[in-house]
PDB file of C-alpha atoms in Angstrom:
ATOM      1  CA  MET A   1       4.733  18.484  13.136  1.00 72.00           C
ATOM      2  CA  ASP A   2       6.841  17.963  10.019  1.00 78.00           C
ATOM      3  CA  ASP A   3       8.992  14.812   9.899  1.00 82.00           C
ATOM      4  CA  ILE A   4      12.102  16.886   9.194  1.00 75.00           C
ATOM      5  CA  VAL A   5      11.450  18.833  12.416  1.00 72.00           C
ATOM      6  CA  LYS A   6      11.061  15.597  14.412  1.00 76.00           C
ATOM      7  CA  GLN A   7      14.352  14.315  12.974  1.00 77.00           C
ATOM      8  CA  ALA A   8      16.162  17.542  13.882  1.00 70.00           C
ATOM      9  CA  LEU A   9      14.797  17.369  17.437  1.00 66.00           C
ATOM     10  CA  ALA A  10      16.087  13.809  17.793  1.00 72.00           C
ATOM     11  CA  LYS A  11      19.510  14.753  16.416  1.00 72.00           C
ATOM     12  CA  TRP A  12      19.938  17.996  18.435  1.00 66.00           C
ATOM     13  CA  PRO A  13      17.736  17.746  21.551  1.00 69.00           C
ATOM     14  CA  ASN A  14      19.389  20.524  23.587  1.00 77.00           C
ATOM     15  CA  VAL A  15      19.251  23.608  21.357  1.00 78.00           C
ATOM     16  CA  PRO A  16      18.381  26.726  23.435  1.00 86.00           C
ATOM     17  CA  HIS A  17      14.927  28.224  23.051  1.00 92.00           C
ATOM     18  CA  CYS A  18      14.412  31.556  21.288  1.00 95.00           C
ATOM     19  CA  TYR A  19      12.318  34.373  22.778  1.00 97.00           C
ATOM     20  CA  GLY A  20      10.928  37.610  21.341  1.00 96.00           C
ATOM     21  CA  TRP A  21      11.773  36.971  17.690  1.00 97.00           C
ATOM     22  CA  LEU A  22       8.362  35.960  16.349  1.00 98.00           C
ATOM     23  CA  GLY A  23       4.960  37.588  16.839  1.00 98.00           C
ATOM     24  CA  LEU A  24       1.369  36.804  15.851  1.00 98.00           C
ATOM     25  CA  ASP A  25      -0.911  39.822  15.488  1.00 98.00           C
ATOM     26  CA  ALA A  26      -4.683  40.074  15.921  1.00 98.00           C
ATOM     27  CA  ARG A  27      -5.245  39.464  12.195  1.00 97.00           C
ATOM     28  CA  GLY A  28      -3.222  36.235  12.013  1.00 98.00           C
ATOM     29  CA  ASN A  29      -0.104  37.819  10.499  1.00 98.00           C
ATOM     30  CA  TRP A  30       3.334  36.630  11.539  1.00 98.00           C
ATOM     31  CA  TYR A  31       6.106  39.123  12.314  1.00 98.00           C
ATOM     32  CA  MET A  32       9.864  38.618  12.513  1.00 98.00           C
ATOM     33  CA  ARG A  33      11.327  40.785  15.279  1.00 97.00           C
ATOM     34  CA  ASP A  34      15.069  41.362  15.020  1.00 96.00           C
ATOM     35  CA  ASP A  35      17.292  42.702  17.833  1.00 95.00           C
ATOM     36  CA  ARG A  36      16.681  46.318  16.823  1.00 96.00           C
ATOM     37  CA  THR A  37      12.890  45.901  16.865  1.00 97.00           C
ATOM     38  CA  GLN A  38      12.995  44.167  20.239  1.00 96.00           C
ATOM     39  CA  ALA A  39      15.174  46.948  21.658  1.00 96.00           C
ATOM     40  CA  VAL A  40      12.631  49.606  20.592  1.00 96.00           C
ATOM     41  CA  GLY A  41       9.712  47.973  22.398  1.00 95.00           C
ATOM     42  CA  PRO A  42       7.571  44.927  23.082  1.00 96.00           C
ATOM     43  CA  PHE A  43       5.161  43.245  20.709  1.00 97.00           C
ATOM     44  CA  PRO A  44       2.652  44.431  19.495  1.00 96.00           C
ATOM     45  CA  THR A  45       3.804  48.026  20.079  1.00 96.00           C
ATOM     46  CA  GLU A  46       6.800  47.272  17.871  1.00 97.00           C
ATOM     47  CA  LYS A  47       5.785  44.516  15.488  1.00 97.00           C
ATOM     48  CA  GLY A  48       8.814  44.127  13.237  1.00 97.00           C
ATOM     49  CA  SER A  49       8.700  42.828   9.661  1.00 98.00           C
ATOM     50  CA  MET A  50       5.566  41.039   8.481  1.00 98.00           C
ATOM     51  CA  LEU A  51       6.339  37.674   6.927  1.00 98.00           C
ATOM     52  CA  ARG A  52       5.045  37.338   3.385  1.00 98.00           C
ATOM     53  CA  HIS A  53       6.762  34.175   2.098  1.00 98.00           C
ATOM     54  CA  GLU A  54       3.898  31.672   1.811  1.00 97.00           C
ATOM     55  CA  LYS A  55       6.026  28.541   2.216  1.00 97.00           C
ATOM     56  CA  LEU A  56       7.681  29.933   5.359  1.00 97.00           C
ATOM     57  CA  ILE A  57       4.286  30.882   6.799  1.00 98.00           C
ATOM     58  CA  ASP A  58       2.927  27.412   6.006  1.00 97.00           C
ATOM     59  CA  PHE A  59       5.961  25.826   7.699  1.00 95.00           C
ATOM     60  CA  ILE A  60       5.473  27.953  10.819  1.00 97.00           C
ATOM     61  CA  GLN A  61       1.773  27.144  10.965  1.00 97.00           C
ATOM     62  CA  ARG A  62       2.304  23.383  10.558  1.00 95.00           C
ATOM     63  CA  ASN A  63       4.784  23.424  13.439  1.00 95.00           C
ATOM     64  CA  TYR A  64       2.874  25.787  15.774  1.00 97.00           C
ATOM     65  CA  ASP A  65       2.088  24.333  19.190  1.00 97.00           C
ATOM     66  CA  HIS A  66       2.150  25.109  22.903  1.00 97.00           C
ATOM     67  CA  ASP A  67       4.056  23.831  25.887  1.00 97.00           C
ATOM     68  CA  GLY A  68       2.682  22.708  29.243  1.00 96.00           C
ATOM     69  CA  GLU A  69       2.859  26.263  30.584  1.00 97.00           C
ATOM     70  CA  GLY A  70       0.615  27.735  27.867  1.00 97.00           C
ATOM     71  CA  GLN A  71       3.421  29.340  25.878  1.00 98.00           C
ATOM     72  CA  TRP A  72       2.887  29.052  22.132  1.00 98.00           C
ATOM     73  CA  TYR A  73       5.869  28.362  19.905  1.00 97.00           C
ATOM     74  CA  PHE A  74       7.035  27.448  16.439  1.00 95.00           C
ATOM     75  CA  GLN A  75       9.275  24.382  16.384  1.00 92.00           C
ATOM     76  CA  ASN A  76      11.998  25.417  13.935  1.00 90.00           C
ATOM     77  CA  GLY A  77      13.986  22.234  13.521  1.00 84.00           C
ATOM     78  CA  PRO A  78      15.632  21.613  16.879  1.00 85.00           C
ATOM     79  CA  GLN A  79      14.906  25.141  18.148  1.00 89.00           C
ATOM     80  CA  ARG A  80      11.714  26.225  19.855  1.00 93.00           C
ATOM     81  CA  VAL A  81      10.834  29.811  18.879  1.00 97.00           C
ATOM     82  CA  TYR A  82       8.322  31.216  21.356  1.00 98.00           C
ATOM     83  CA  VAL A  83       5.619  33.447  19.892  1.00 98.00           C
ATOM     84  CA  GLU A  84       4.543  36.852  21.185  1.00 98.00           C
ATOM     85  CA  LEU A  85       0.743  37.013  20.906  1.00 98.00           C
ATOM     86  CA  GLU A  86      -1.145  40.252  20.363  1.00 98.00           C
ATOM     87  CA  ALA A  87      -4.515  38.880  21.477  1.00 98.00           C
ATOM     88  CA  ALA A  88      -4.784  35.077  21.552  1.00 98.00           C
ATOM     89  CA  PRO A  89      -3.117  31.914  20.206  1.00 98.00           C
ATOM     90  CA  PHE A  90      -5.488  31.711  17.241  1.00 98.00           C
ATOM     91  CA  VAL A  91      -7.216  34.064  14.836  1.00 98.00           C
ATOM     92  CA  TRP A  92     -10.474  32.640  13.516  1.00 98.00           C
ATOM     93  CA  ARG A  93     -11.865  33.004  10.030  1.00 98.00           C
ATOM     94  CA  VAL A  94     -15.632  32.523   9.745  1.00 97.00           C
ATOM     95  CA  ALA A  95     -17.045  31.085   6.522  1.00 95.00           C
ATOM     96  CA  ASP A  96     -19.946  32.687   4.730  1.00 88.00           C
ATOM     97  CA  ASP A  97     -22.064  29.543   4.781  1.00 85.00           C
ATOM     98  CA  LYS A  98     -25.170  28.357   6.610  1.00 80.00           C
ATOM     99  CA  GLY A  99     -23.171  26.785   9.417  1.00 85.00           C
ATOM    100  CA  PHE A 100     -20.656  29.620   9.932  1.00 95.00           C
ATOM    101  CA  ALA A 101     -17.714  27.186   9.780  1.00 96.00           C
ATOM    102  CA  VAL A 102     -14.693  28.404  11.725  1.00 98.00           C
ATOM    103  CA  THR A 103     -11.069  27.858  10.669  1.00 98.00           C
ATOM    104  CA  ALA A 104      -7.886  28.883  12.453  1.00 98.00           C
ATOM    105  CA  HIS A 105      -5.289  31.153  10.856  1.00 98.00           C
ATOM    106  CA  THR A 106      -3.219  27.954  10.653  1.00 97.00           C
ATOM    107  CA  GLY A 107      -5.816  26.348   8.377  1.00 97.00           C
ATOM    108  CA  GLN A 108      -7.152  23.962  11.028  1.00 97.00           C
ATOM    109  CA  PRO A 109     -10.937  23.579  10.985  1.00 97.00           C
ATOM    110  CA  VAL A 110     -12.851  23.861  14.257  1.00 96.00           C
ATOM    111  CA  ASP A 111     -15.326  21.139  15.234  1.00 94.00           C
ATOM    112  CA  SER A 112     -17.219  23.114  17.868  1.00 95.00           C
ATOM    113  CA  ILE A 113     -17.444  26.425  19.664  1.00 97.00           C
ATOM    114  CA  THR A 114     -17.355  26.028  23.451  1.00 97.00           C
ATOM    115  CA  ALA A 115     -17.655  29.731  24.331  1.00 98.00           C
ATOM    116  CA  CYS A 116     -18.235  33.073  22.657  1.00 98.00           C
ATOM    117  CA  LEU A 117     -16.678  36.029  24.469  1.00 98.00           C
ATOM    118  CA  LEU A 118     -16.925  39.784  23.981  1.00 98.00           C
ATOM    119  CA  ASP A 119     -14.282  41.970  25.635  1.00 98.00           C
ATOM    120  CA  GLU A 120     -14.408  45.575  26.817  1.00 98.00           C
ATOM    121  CA  GLN A 121     -13.082  46.789  23.438  1.00 96.00           C
ATOM    122  CA  GLY A 122     -15.776  44.975  21.462  1.00 96.00           C
ATOM    123  CA  ARG A 123     -13.437  42.214  20.252  1.00 98.00           C
ATOM    124  CA  LEU A 124     -15.074  38.816  19.777  1.00 98.00           C
ATOM    125  CA  TYR A 125     -13.279  35.652  20.855  1.00 98.00           C
ATOM    126  CA  LEU A 126     -14.272  32.038  20.366  1.00 98.00           C
ATOM    127  CA  ALA A 127     -13.118  29.199  22.589  1.00 98.00           C
ATOM    128  CA  THR A 128     -12.775  25.847  20.839  1.00 98.00           C
ATOM    129  CA  PRO A 129     -11.123  22.479  21.494  1.00 96.00           C
ATOM    130  CA  LEU A 130      -8.040  23.903  19.677  1.00 96.00           C
ATOM    131  CA  GLY A 131      -7.867  26.855  22.068  1.00 97.00           C
ATOM    132  CA  LEU A 132      -8.899  30.472  22.315  1.00 98.00           C
ATOM    133  CA  GLY A 133      -8.889  32.745  19.310  1.00 98.00           C
ATOM    134  CA  LEU A 134      -9.950  36.184  18.195  1.00 98.00           C
ATOM    135  CA  VAL A 135     -12.416  36.492  15.324  1.00 98.00           C
ATOM    136  CA  HIS A 136     -10.670  38.177  12.378  1.00 98.00           C
ATOM    137  CA  THR A 137     -11.830  41.761  11.881  1.00 97.00           C
ATOM    138  CA  LEU A 138     -13.030  40.983   8.349  1.00 97.00           C
ATOM    139  CA  ASP A 139     -15.334  38.271   9.718  1.00 97.00           C
ATOM    140  CA  VAL A 140     -16.965  40.111  12.617  1.00 97.00           C
ATOM    141  CA  GLY A 141     -20.059  40.770  10.463  1.00 96.00           C
ATOM    142  CA  LEU A 142     -20.489  37.048   9.820  1.00 96.00           C
ATOM    143  CA  ALA A 143     -19.947  36.312  13.507  1.00 96.00           C
ATOM    144  CA  ALA A 144     -22.645  38.882  14.335  1.00 96.00           C
ATOM    145  CA  GLU A 145     -25.033  36.960  12.075  1.00 95.00           C
ATOM    146  CA  ALA A 146     -24.228  33.753  13.989  1.00 96.00           C
ATOM    147  CA  VAL A 147     -24.972  35.596  17.248  1.00 96.00           C
ATOM    148  CA  GLU A 148     -28.244  36.995  15.842  1.00 96.00           C
ATOM    149  CA  GLN A 149     -29.281  33.481  14.794  1.00 94.00           C
ATOM    150  CA  GLY A 150     -28.635  32.223  18.332  1.00 95.00           C
ATOM    151  CA  LEU A 151     -25.737  29.956  17.342  1.00 94.00           C
ATOM    152  CA  TRP A 152     -23.300  31.794  19.617  1.00 96.00           C
ATOM    153  CA  THR A 153     -24.130  33.725  22.787  1.00 97.00           C
ATOM    154  CA  PRO A 154     -21.479  36.260  23.789  1.00 98.00           C
ATOM    155  CA  GLU A 155     -20.338  36.431  27.383  1.00 98.00           C
ATOM    156  CA  ALA A 156     -18.843  39.722  28.592  1.00 98.00           C
ATOM    157  CA  VAL A 157     -15.184  39.376  29.624  1.00 98.00           C
ATOM    158  CA  HIS A 158     -12.126  41.480  30.295  1.00 98.00           C
ATOM    159  CA  ALA A 159      -9.350  40.769  27.778  1.00 97.00           C
ATOM    160  CA  GLY A 160      -6.771  40.815  30.581  1.00 97.00           C
ATOM    161  CA  ASP A 161      -8.494  37.836  32.241  1.00 98.00           C
ATOM    162  CA  LEU A 162      -8.414  35.597  29.161  1.00 98.00           C
ATOM    163  CA  PRO A 163      -4.814  34.306  29.412  1.00 98.00           C
ATOM    164  CA  GLN A 164      -5.344  32.974  32.920  1.00 97.00           C
ATOM    165  CA  ARG A 165      -8.803  31.619  32.144  1.00 97.00           C
ATOM    166  CA  PHE A 166      -7.706  29.821  28.977  1.00 98.00           C
ATOM    167  CA  GLY A 167      -4.143  28.999  29.992  1.00 97.00           C
ATOM    168  CA  HIS A 168      -2.069  30.864  27.415  1.00 98.00           C
ATOM    169  CA  VAL A 169       0.829  33.293  27.759  1.00 98.00           C
ATOM    170  CA  LEU A 170       0.738  36.445  25.619  1.00 98.00           C
ATOM    171  CA  SER A 171       4.450  37.215  26.019  1.00 98.00           C
ATOM    172  CA  PRO A 172       6.801  34.325  26.750  1.00 98.00           C
ATOM    173  CA  ALA A 173       9.700  36.822  26.438  1.00 96.00           C
ATOM    174  CA  ALA A 174       8.317  39.055  29.212  1.00 94.00           C
ATOM    175  CA  ARG A 175       7.559  36.000  31.337  1.00 94.00           C
ATOM    176  CA  ARG A 176      11.128  34.767  30.908  1.00 93.00           C
ATOM    177  CA  LEU A 177      12.591  38.191  31.834  1.00 90.00           C
ATOM    178  CA  ALA A 178      10.391  38.346  34.950  1.00 89.00           C
ATOM    179  CA  ALA A 179      11.531  34.855  36.002  1.00 90.00           C
ATOM    180  CA  MET A 180      15.196  35.778  35.459  1.00 89.00           C
ATOM    181  CA  ALA A 181      14.778  38.934  37.588  1.00 89.00           C
ATOM    182  CA  LYS A 182      13.674  36.912  40.612  1.00 81.00           C
TER     183      LYS A 182
END
């Protein structure tokens, strides 16, 4: 986490959390979701505006984390901005090298793969010490090579079971609304 973010948290510890305004799609793209977008529908049905400013994206990715309930967020100064996830908390890029090195959309390298999972739609996920992530569509061919070489062995799963199994929340906004309705 950036030092400036830590300082803001110390100075303003009680800023309300933000829900529904930021989304991460299955290709590792970030989306800003204004009131109008949120009113039209949930993420990823209504994505919003894709962020393209590299420094803003880098800032979000350096300050991307999760809480104890498995909700992923971006710590924006003193405000926690919860992220709507299309598929998983991470999107993996696979390197075209002998070892098939894996890196998160945030730039974090992965030390090891703890599970390889294939869902009912043919999407490939990798579980790592960082968390669960979807293999980027451009890298599925490389991942297939790793499978063919016996480096990863896919396990059949249902995508709907992954959040509970790996402890992440796809939609903190929907979870919050459900809790408020009780």
